[in-house]
Amino acid sequence: MDKKRIYLSLSQQSGFEQAYVEKALETNWITSGGPNVDQFEKELEDYLKDESFITALNSGTSAIHLALILLGVNTGDEVICQSMTFSASANPILYQGGIPVFVDSELETWNICPENLEIAIKDRIKKGKKPKAIITVHLYGSPYKIDEIHAVADRYEIPIIEDSAEALGSSYKEKKCGTFGAFGILSFNGNKIITTSSGGALISNSFAIKEKAIFYANQSKDYAAHYQHSEIGYNYRMSNICAGIGLGQFEILNKNVITRRENHSFYKKVFQEIEDVKLFEVISDDYYSNYWLNTILIEPDKEKGINTESLRIAFENQNIETRPLWKPMHMQPIFEKYPYYGNKIAENLFEKGLCLPSGSNLTIEDKNRIKEVIEAFFD
Ligand SMILES: *Cc1c(COP(=O)(O)O)cnc(C)c1O
């Protein structure tokens, strides 16, 4: 295969990263925390607005873990989590010895379903335990039903942790994703909309909580000349080198969002005439998606040999990476023994769905190759 591989989602350098990293090296700020970390946090706070406080961490997973700790989730506590997501949304519940309770998606946003959420909460309370927190996800960059979900959570006074790992740059009614819950989290992993190579952030709404998060992320050192600890500590802080990469990346965040949305328009045109395929789109102008990944549902057709897997293979034969949607957590071997509330919506999406190349580095030639595969396949 001599054609270059087209990946699902690759990061792109801005060219500004190097200067920040070099400055860190020159000034010998090669540790966790430091001036780049402070500046990166400040820029994210200004970007997100709504009095957000950012704690920069070494991953999005660490951010979810710290949010659970800060909400007091402990052994045996139940935490509700959207089933259709990446495992990193749910794993930290197990780190705390908690019990994940999974909830199905709805068809309009593919995210957590308000009706099933309420059914789950009521049933858990009836069984004797009120869930301690709810982990919601803006899947593939598209906001969940914020008004409906937060109304349910507020009614039962359960705090929300908003997994915004895929949704930096997305918003709902012009308020940025990540700023709606008690906590929000971001990821700067290599495949996300901007990257720090590996990194994440915890979004909270007070300086005191931010300070407490830094305390935990920095090994829970009590105030003393010697090292003294009265709580479990974690090594979760972002390094000053990674934050330098983040500052360089931050300069192209808006550009990346525009490019990803242009990719979405490209797919819209390509699939316009193809009846067997439905491209995921937000349902109204209230929902602003960064379209981190473009996703389609394929109506299987036995006679024509059309299904998700045959299309995936057609792409693979041209060295183009695609991937099925996230396999729901309640179907995963590690999680299948935990409670689940739903009606097979996520299961159906998983069966019919495919993620398409959506990186901000897609070239016109790349798009032409993608288009050729699609046209030949559905011809
Ligand atoms: C990437 C991702 C995470 C985890 O972020 P890391 O920085 O890789 O730890 C969590 N949730 C979702 C939905 C993600 O896509």
PDB file of N, CA and C and ligand atoms in Angstrom, residues 59-61 64 85-86 88-89 137 163 165-166 187-189 192 199 326, ligand 1:
ATOM      1  N   SER A  59      -4.056  14.121  32.639  1.00  0.00           N
ATOM      2  CA  SER A  59      -4.987  13.465  31.710  1.00  0.00           C
ATOM      3  C   SER A  59      -6.429  13.817  32.048  1.00  0.00           C
ATOM      4  N   GLY A  60      -7.303  13.549  31.082  1.00  0.00           N
ATOM      5  CA  GLY A  60      -8.731  13.732  31.322  1.00  0.00           C
ATOM      6  C   GLY A  60      -9.241  12.716  32.329  1.00  0.00           C
ATOM      7  N   THR A  61      -8.668  11.516  32.293  1.00  0.00           N
ATOM      8  CA  THR A  61      -9.061  10.461  33.231  1.00  0.00           C
ATOM      9  C   THR A  61      -8.772  10.899  34.670  1.00  0.00           C
ATOM     10  N   ILE A  64     -11.472  13.272  35.862  1.00  0.00           N
ATOM     11  CA  ILE A  64     -12.706  12.608  36.309  1.00  0.00           C
ATOM     12  C   ILE A  64     -12.494  12.001  37.698  1.00  0.00           C
ATOM     13  N   THR A  85     -20.013   5.676  25.730  1.00  0.00           N
ATOM     14  CA  THR A  85     -18.871   6.564  25.920  1.00  0.00           C
ATOM     15  C   THR A  85     -17.590   5.751  25.864  1.00  0.00           C
ATOM     16  N   PHE A  86     -16.474   6.432  26.013  1.00  0.00           N
ATOM     17  CA  PHE A  86     -15.172   5.787  26.129  1.00  0.00           C
ATOM     18  C   PHE A  86     -15.010   5.323  27.579  1.00  0.00           C
ATOM     19  N   ALA A  88     -12.857   5.562  29.708  1.00  0.00           N
ATOM     20  CA  ALA A  88     -12.234   6.503  30.655  1.00  0.00           C
ATOM     21  C   ALA A  88     -13.279   7.301  31.442  1.00  0.00           C
ATOM     22  N   SER A  89     -14.506   7.417  30.896  1.00  0.00           N
ATOM     23  CA  SER A  89     -15.558   8.107  31.663  1.00  0.00           C
ATOM     24  C   SER A  89     -15.920   7.318  32.911  1.00  0.00           C
ATOM     25  N   VAL A 137     -21.826  12.932  29.101  1.00  0.00           N
ATOM     26  CA  VAL A 137     -20.786  13.039  28.070  1.00  0.00           C
ATOM     27  C   VAL A 137     -21.326  13.806  26.863  1.00  0.00           C
ATOM     28  N   ASP A 163     -18.356  15.232  31.249  1.00  0.00           N
ATOM     29  CA  ASP A 163     -17.194  14.763  30.499  1.00  0.00           C
ATOM     30  C   ASP A 163     -17.167  15.466  29.144  1.00  0.00           C
ATOM     31  N   ALA A 165     -14.423  15.855  27.356  1.00  0.00           N
ATOM     32  CA  ALA A 165     -13.124  15.491  26.763  1.00  0.00           C
ATOM     33  C   ALA A 165     -13.109  15.709  25.251  1.00  0.00           C
ATOM     34  N   GLU A 166     -14.252  15.474  24.620  1.00  0.00           N
ATOM     35  CA  GLU A 166     -14.308  15.570  23.157  1.00  0.00           C
ATOM     36  C   GLU A 166     -14.923  16.891  22.702  1.00  0.00           C
ATOM     37  N   SER A 187      -9.910  16.854  27.919  1.00  0.00           N
ATOM     38  CA  SER A 187      -8.753  16.012  27.620  1.00  0.00           C
ATOM     39  C   SER A 187      -7.917  16.674  26.533  1.00  0.00           C
ATOM     40  N   PHE A 188      -6.589  16.583  26.694  1.00  0.00           N
ATOM     41  CA  PHE A 188      -5.679  17.066  25.659  1.00  0.00           C
ATOM     42  C   PHE A 188      -4.814  15.914  25.164  1.00  0.00           C
ATOM     43  N   ASN A 189      -5.425  14.752  25.074  1.00  0.00           N
ATOM     44  CA  ASN A 189      -4.762  13.592  24.496  1.00  0.00           C
ATOM     45  C   ASN A 189      -4.464  13.873  23.014  1.00  0.00           C
ATOM     46  N   LYS A 192      -7.372  14.502  20.478  1.00  0.00           N
ATOM     47  CA  LYS A 192      -8.447  15.452  20.791  1.00  0.00           C
ATOM     48  C   LYS A 192      -8.276  16.748  19.998  1.00  0.00           C
ATOM     49  N   GLY A 199      -2.717  15.035  28.483  1.00  0.00           N
ATOM     50  CA  GLY A 199      -3.088  16.054  29.461  1.00  0.00           C
ATOM     51  C   GLY A 199      -4.579  16.162  29.618  1.00  0.00           C
ATOM     52  N   TRP A 326     -18.337   4.065  19.979  1.00  0.00           N
ATOM     53  CA  TRP A 326     -17.967   3.517  21.285  1.00  0.00           C
ATOM     54  C   TRP A 326     -18.903   2.356  21.625  1.00  0.00           C
TER      55      TRP A 326
HETATM   56  C1  LIG B   1     -10.421  10.950  25.638  1.00  0.00           C
HETATM   57  C2  LIG B   1     -11.552  10.780  26.532  1.00  0.00           C
HETATM   58  C3  LIG B   1     -11.387  10.690  27.922  1.00  0.00           C
HETATM   59  C4  LIG B   1     -10.064  10.530  28.610  1.00  0.00           C
HETATM   60  O1  LIG B   1      -9.140  11.498  28.410  1.00  0.00           O
HETATM   61  P1  LIG B   1      -7.569  11.156  28.601  1.00  0.00           P
HETATM   62  O2  LIG B   1      -6.937  12.505  28.548  1.00  0.00           O
HETATM   63  O3  LIG B   1      -7.180  10.287  27.451  1.00  0.00           O
HETATM   64  O4  LIG B   1      -7.386  10.486  29.917  1.00  0.00           O
HETATM   65  C5  LIG B   1     -12.511  10.634  28.720  1.00  0.00           C
HETATM   66  N1  LIG B   1     -13.740  10.637  28.194  1.00  0.00           N
HETATM   67  C6  LIG B   1     -13.954  10.701  26.865  1.00  0.00           C
HETATM   68  C7  LIG B   1     -15.348  10.710  26.353  1.00  0.00           C
HETATM   69  C8  LIG B   1     -12.862  10.740  25.989  1.00  0.00           C
HETATM   70  O5  LIG B   1     -13.073  10.771  24.673  1.00  0.00           O
END
